[in-house]
Amino acid sequence: MAFDSLSEKLQNVFKNLRSKGRLTEADVKAAMKEVKMALLEADVNFRVVKKFIKGVEERAIGQDVMNGLNPGQMVIKIVNEELIALMGSETTEIKFQPGSAITVIMMAGLQGAGKTTTTAKLAGKFKLKGKKPLLVACDVYRPAAIKQLQVNGEKQGVEVFSMGENHKPANIAKAALEHAAKNHNNVIILDTAGRLHVDEEMMAELQEIKDTVEVHQTILVVDAMTGQDAVNVASSFQEKIGIDGVIITKLDGDTRGGAALSIKAVTGCPILYAGMGEKLSDLEQFYPDRMASRILG
Ligand code: GDP
């Protein structure tokens, strides 16, 4: 399960802390050293860990905490609050255009990150909000990707727009927008092509789509299991094309949690949703407070 190994380690640290009646500065420092190790083992970005520990220590070694009735509990409370802040504090919602205007969402990410699956999952969420989404097959390199989108779209009861493999993604996006206007779709989600690694060609293709149609939200899909690689991918996309939010997939299998804990702090981009399984219903809105509770048990 998500965060299991990190959670277990932190819970052990806090069990010790809770069992002490009074805390000395040395007790807090020793506990924070263990928290630091646990976060580094969870593959949280090094700079993020350093800043996090400093922030917690500064607050925890204050007079109010040390002289309080239950200092162990106070330290845990501070860690909880700082974890929530690390993940962005508030839940970030996808912003839709006002009224009946069409919202254009472009999905980006590396091959295998879970982009096509997540596109269909999102369409399901939007339908529940009363939207009429149109999925657009812009991955022209892999016929299997188009087919996969069609199959998943059908499962979700959502129309899929495809022009096969012989058109430029930017032109497909433009035609899809015209189709959506006629068809009264109010959200279109472009499923773009990924590559094995971040490369110029992929970025240029995404930029061309952005230059051709007005993209309101660019959402990056990253695989939680890849840890700091996911964070680096997010930084590259943020730098090259600009992203509005991240969806982190496969959190169900990620016992460490390093990517989930680092992405907002490193890139400034919020995590919008978390993929929690292969089924099309396995997409959860990302609540920093609930994630912190999951970690601290
Ligand atoms: P794409 O190449 O980025 O479009 O990736 P796909 O959507 O084809 O997904 C790659 C694999 O990851 C598929 O086997 C998906 O079922 C799987 N997958 C996607 N999201 C999740 C998730 O949140 N959890 C799990 N366990 N598997 C996922």
Coordinates of C-alpha atoms and ligand atoms in Angstrom, one line a residue:
M1 CA 0.0 0.0 0.0
A2 CA 1.0 3.6 -0.4
F3 CA 3.5 4.9 2.0
D4 CA 3.6 1.7 4.0
S5 CA 7.3 1.5 4.7
L6 CA 7.7 5.2 5.4
S7 CA 4.7 5.1 7.7
E8 CA 6.0 2.1 9.6
K9 CA 9.4 3.9 10.2
L10 CA 7.9 7.2 11.3
Q11 CA 5.4 5.4 13.6
N12 CA 8.4 3.7 15.4
V13 CA 10.1 7.1 15.9
F14 CA 7.0 8.6 17.3
K15 CA 6.2 5.7 19.6
N16 CA 9.5 6.4 21.4
L17 CA 8.8 10.1 21.6
R18 CA 5.3 9.6 23.0
S19 CA 6.5 7.3 25.7
K20 CA 8.7 10.0 27.2
G21 CA 7.1 12.3 29.7
R22 CA 9.4 15.3 29.2
L23 CA 11.5 16.0 26.2
T24 CA 14.9 17.5 26.1
E25 CA 16.3 19.3 23.0
A26 CA 18.5 16.3 22.5
D27 CA 15.5 14.0 22.4
V28 CA 13.9 16.1 19.7
K29 CA 17.1 16.3 17.7
A30 CA 17.6 12.5 17.9
A31 CA 14.0 11.9 16.8
M32 CA 14.4 14.3 13.9
K33 CA 17.6 12.6 12.8
E34 CA 15.6 9.4 12.5
V35 CA 12.8 11.1 10.7
K36 CA 15.4 12.5 8.3
M37 CA 16.7 9.0 7.6
A38 CA 13.2 7.7 7.1
L39 CA 12.4 10.4 4.6
L40 CA 15.7 9.9 2.7
E41 CA 15.1 6.2 2.5
A42 CA 11.6 7.0 1.2
D43 CA 13.4 8.7 -1.7
V44 CA 12.3 12.2 -0.8
N45 CA 14.4 14.9 -2.4
F46 CA 17.4 15.7 -0.3
R47 CA 16.9 19.5 -0.2
V48 CA 13.3 19.0 0.6
V49 CA 14.2 16.8 3.5
K50 CA 16.7 19.3 4.9
K51 CA 14.3 22.1 4.8
F52 CA 11.5 20.0 6.3
I53 CA 13.6 18.9 9.2
K54 CA 14.9 22.4 9.9
G55 CA 11.3 23.7 9.9
V56 CA 10.1 21.0 12.3
E57 CA 13.0 21.5 14.6
E58 CA 12.6 25.2 14.8
R59 CA 9.0 24.9 15.8
A60 CA 9.5 21.8 18.1
I61 CA 12.4 23.2 20.1
G62 CA 10.3 26.2 21.2
Q63 CA 9.4 26.8 24.8
D64 CA 5.7 26.1 24.4
V65 CA 6.3 22.6 23.1
M66 CA 9.1 21.6 25.5
N67 CA 7.2 22.9 28.5
G68 CA 3.8 21.7 27.4
L69 CA 1.8 18.9 29.0
N70 CA 2.4 16.4 26.2
P71 CA 5.5 17.4 24.3
G72 CA 5.7 14.1 22.3
Q73 CA 2.2 14.7 20.9
M74 CA 3.1 18.3 20.1
V75 CA 6.1 17.2 18.0
I76 CA 3.9 14.7 16.1
K77 CA 1.3 17.5 15.5
I78 CA 4.1 19.7 14.1
V79 CA 5.4 17.0 11.8
N80 CA 1.8 16.4 10.6
E81 CA 1.3 20.1 9.8
E82 CA 4.6 20.3 8.1
L83 CA 3.9 17.2 6.0
I84 CA 0.6 18.8 4.9
A85 CA 2.3 22.0 4.0
L86 CA 4.9 20.1 2.0
M87 CA 2.2 18.5 -0.2
G88 CA 0.6 21.9 -0.9
S89 CA -1.7 22.4 2.1
E90 CA -4.9 22.6 0.1
T91 CA -6.5 20.4 -2.5
T92 CA -6.2 21.9 -5.9
E93 CA -9.1 21.5 -8.3
I94 CA -8.9 21.4 -12.1
K95 CA -10.2 24.8 -13.3
F96 CA -12.9 24.7 -16.0
Q97 CA -13.8 27.6 -18.3
P98 CA -16.9 29.5 -17.3
G99 CA -20.4 28.8 -18.7
S100 CA -20.6 26.6 -21.7
A101 CA -17.0 27.4 -23.0
I102 CA -14.9 24.4 -23.8
T103 CA -12.1 23.6 -21.4
V104 CA -9.1 22.1 -23.2
I105 CA -6.9 19.9 -21.1
M106 CA -3.6 18.4 -22.4
M107 CA -2.2 15.3 -20.8
A108 CA 1.5 14.9 -20.9
G109 CA 4.0 12.4 -19.6
L110 CA 6.5 9.6 -20.4
Q111 CA 5.4 6.3 -21.9
G112 CA 4.1 3.9 -19.4
A113 CA 3.4 6.5 -16.7
G114 CA -0.3 5.8 -17.0
K115 CA -1.4 8.7 -19.2
T116 CA -4.0 6.9 -21.3
T117 CA -5.5 5.1 -18.4
T118 CA -5.6 8.4 -16.4
T119 CA -7.2 10.3 -19.3
A120 CA -10.1 7.8 -19.2
K121 CA -10.2 7.9 -15.4
L122 CA -10.4 11.7 -15.4
A123 CA -13.3 11.6 -18.0
G124 CA -15.2 9.5 -15.5
K125 CA -14.6 12.1 -12.8
F126 CA -15.7 15.0 -15.1
K127 CA -18.9 13.1 -16.1
L128 CA -19.8 12.9 -12.4
K129 CA -19.4 16.7 -12.2
G130 CA -22.0 16.9 -15.0
K131 CA -19.5 17.7 -17.8
K132 CA -19.6 16.2 -21.3
P133 CA -16.0 15.2 -22.0
L134 CA -14.5 14.3 -25.4
L135 CA -11.3 12.2 -25.3
V136 CA -8.8 13.0 -28.1
A137 CA -6.3 10.4 -29.4
C138 CA -3.2 12.5 -30.1
D139 CA -0.7 9.7 -29.7
V140 CA -0.1 9.0 -33.4
Y141 CA 2.9 6.8 -32.9
R142 CA 1.3 3.8 -31.2
P143 CA -1.9 2.4 -32.8
A144 CA -2.3 0.4 -29.6
A145 CA -2.6 3.7 -27.6
I146 CA -5.4 4.9 -29.8
K147 CA -7.2 1.5 -29.4
Q148 CA -6.6 1.6 -25.6
L149 CA -8.2 5.1 -25.4
Q150 CA -11.1 3.9 -27.5
V151 CA -11.7 0.8 -25.3
N152 CA -11.4 2.8 -22.1
G153 CA -13.6 5.7 -23.4
E154 CA -16.3 3.1 -24.3
K155 CA -16.1 1.7 -20.7
Q156 CA -16.6 5.2 -19.4
G157 CA -19.4 6.0 -21.8
V158 CA -17.4 8.9 -23.2
E159 CA -16.8 9.7 -26.9
V160 CA -13.3 9.3 -28.3
F161 CA -12.1 11.5 -31.2
S162 CA -9.4 10.0 -33.4
M163 CA -8.0 10.7 -36.9
G164 CA -5.7 7.7 -37.0
E165 CA -2.0 8.0 -37.3
N166 CA -1.4 10.1 -40.3
H167 CA -2.1 13.6 -38.9
K168 CA -0.1 15.9 -36.8
P169 CA -1.2 16.0 -33.1
A170 CA -1.7 19.7 -33.3
N171 CA -4.1 19.4 -36.2
I172 CA -6.0 16.6 -34.5
A173 CA -6.4 18.8 -31.5
K174 CA -7.7 21.6 -33.7
A175 CA -10.2 19.3 -35.5
A176 CA -11.3 17.9 -32.1
L177 CA -12.1 21.4 -30.9
E178 CA -14.4 21.9 -33.9
H179 CA -16.0 18.5 -33.3
A180 CA -16.5 19.4 -29.7
A181 CA -18.2 22.7 -30.5
K182 CA -20.7 20.9 -32.8
N183 CA -21.2 18.1 -30.4
H184 CA -21.7 20.2 -27.3
N185 CA -18.8 18.8 -25.4
N186 CA -17.5 21.1 -22.8
V187 CA -14.3 19.5 -21.9
I188 CA -11.7 18.0 -24.2
I189 CA -8.8 15.9 -22.9
L190 CA -5.9 15.5 -25.3
D191 CA -4.0 12.2 -24.8
T192 CA -0.6 13.0 -26.2
A193 CA 2.3 10.7 -27.0
G194 CA 4.9 9.9 -24.5
R195 CA 8.5 8.8 -25.0
L196 CA 10.8 6.6 -22.9
H197 CA 12.7 9.7 -21.8
V198 CA 12.2 13.4 -21.8
D199 CA 13.3 14.5 -25.3
E200 CA 13.2 17.6 -27.4
E201 CA 10.9 16.1 -30.0
M202 CA 8.2 15.3 -27.5
M203 CA 8.4 18.8 -26.0
A204 CA 8.2 20.4 -29.4
E205 CA 5.1 18.4 -30.3
L206 CA 3.4 19.5 -27.0
Q207 CA 4.4 23.1 -27.7
E208 CA 3.0 22.9 -31.2
I209 CA -0.3 21.7 -29.8
K210 CA -0.2 24.7 -27.3
D211 CA 0.5 27.1 -30.2
T212 CA -2.3 25.7 -32.3
V213 CA -5.2 25.5 -29.8
E214 CA -5.7 27.3 -26.5
V215 CA -4.8 24.8 -23.8
H216 CA -6.3 25.8 -20.5
Q217 CA -4.6 23.2 -18.3
T218 CA -1.6 21.1 -19.0
I219 CA -1.5 18.1 -16.7
L220 CA 1.5 15.9 -16.3
V221 CA 1.2 12.2 -15.4
V222 CA 4.1 10.7 -13.5
D223 CA 4.6 7.2 -12.1
A224 CA 5.1 7.3 -8.3
M225 CA 7.2 4.1 -8.4
T226 CA 10.0 6.0 -10.2
G227 CA 10.6 8.2 -7.1
Q228 CA 13.0 11.1 -7.8
D229 CA 13.0 10.4 -11.5
A230 CA 9.3 11.4 -11.4
V231 CA 10.3 14.6 -9.7
N232 CA 13.0 15.3 -12.3
V233 CA 10.5 14.6 -15.1
A234 CA 8.1 17.1 -13.5
S235 CA 10.8 19.7 -13.3
S236 CA 11.8 19.3 -17.0
F237 CA 8.2 19.6 -18.2
Q238 CA 7.6 22.6 -15.9
E239 CA 10.7 24.3 -17.4
K240 CA 10.1 23.4 -21.0
I241 CA 6.3 23.7 -21.6
G242 CA 4.8 24.7 -18.2
I243 CA 2.4 22.5 -16.3
D244 CA -0.6 23.4 -14.2
G245 CA -0.8 20.3 -12.1
V246 CA 0.5 16.7 -11.7
I247 CA -1.3 13.4 -11.4
I248 CA 0.7 10.8 -9.7
T249 CA -0.1 7.2 -10.7
K250 CA 0.6 3.8 -9.1
L251 CA 0.6 5.3 -5.6
D252 CA -1.1 2.0 -4.7
G253 CA 2.2 0.2 -5.2
D254 CA 4.5 2.9 -3.9
T255 CA 5.5 2.1 -0.3
R256 CA 8.1 4.8 -0.2
G257 CA 6.2 7.9 -1.3
G258 CA 9.2 10.1 -2.2
A259 CA 7.7 11.5 -5.4
A260 CA 4.4 12.3 -3.7
L261 CA 6.2 14.2 -1.0
S262 CA 8.7 16.1 -3.2
I263 CA 6.8 17.2 -6.3
K264 CA 5.0 20.2 -5.0
A265 CA 8.1 21.4 -3.0
V266 CA 10.5 21.0 -5.9
T267 CA 8.4 22.1 -8.9
G268 CA 5.8 24.4 -7.2
C269 CA 3.1 22.4 -9.1
P270 CA 0.3 20.8 -7.1
I271 CA -0.7 17.2 -7.2
L272 CA -4.3 17.1 -8.4
Y273 CA -5.1 13.4 -8.2
A274 CA -3.5 10.1 -7.3
G275 CA -3.9 6.9 -9.3
M276 CA -4.6 4.1 -6.8
G277 CA -5.0 1.1 -9.1
E278 CA -5.6 -0.2 -12.6
K279 CA -9.4 0.1 -12.6
L280 CA -10.9 3.1 -14.2
S281 CA -12.5 4.1 -10.8
D282 CA -9.1 4.0 -9.1
L283 CA -8.4 7.7 -9.1
E284 CA -8.5 9.8 -5.9
Q285 CA -8.5 13.5 -5.5
F286 CA -5.2 14.4 -3.7
Y287 CA -5.9 15.7 -0.2
P288 CA -2.6 16.7 1.5
D289 CA -4.1 16.3 5.0
R290 CA -5.4 12.8 4.2
M291 CA -2.1 11.8 2.8
A292 CA -0.3 13.0 5.9
S293 CA -2.7 11.0 8.1
R294 CA -2.0 8.0 5.9
I295 CA 1.7 8.4 6.5
L296 CA 1.5 9.1 10.2
G297 CA -1.1 6.4 10.8
Ligands
GDP1 P1 0.8 5.5 -20.9 O1 1.9 4.9 -21.8 O2 1.4 6.6 -20.1 O3 -0.4 5.9 -21.6 O4 0.4 4.4 -19.8 P2 -0.9 3.5 -19.7 O5 -2.1 4.3 -19.4 O6 -0.9 2.5 -20.8 O7 -0.5 2.7 -18.3 C1 0.6 1.8 -18.2 C2 0.3 0.7 -17.2 O8 0.2 1.3 -15.9 C3 -1.0 0.0 -17.5 O9 -0.8 -1.4 -17.3 C4 -2.0 0.6 -16.5 O10 -3.0 -0.3 -16.1 C5 -1.0 0.8 -15.3 N1 -1.5 1.9 -14.4 C6 -1.9 3.2 -14.7 N2 -2.3 3.9 -13.6 C7 -2.1 3.0 -12.6 C8 -2.3 3.1 -11.2 O11 -2.7 4.2 -10.6 N3 -2.0 2.0 -10.4 C9 -1.6 0.9 -11.0 N4 -1.3 -0.1 -10.2 N5 -1.4 0.7 -12.3 C10 -1.7 1.8 -13.1

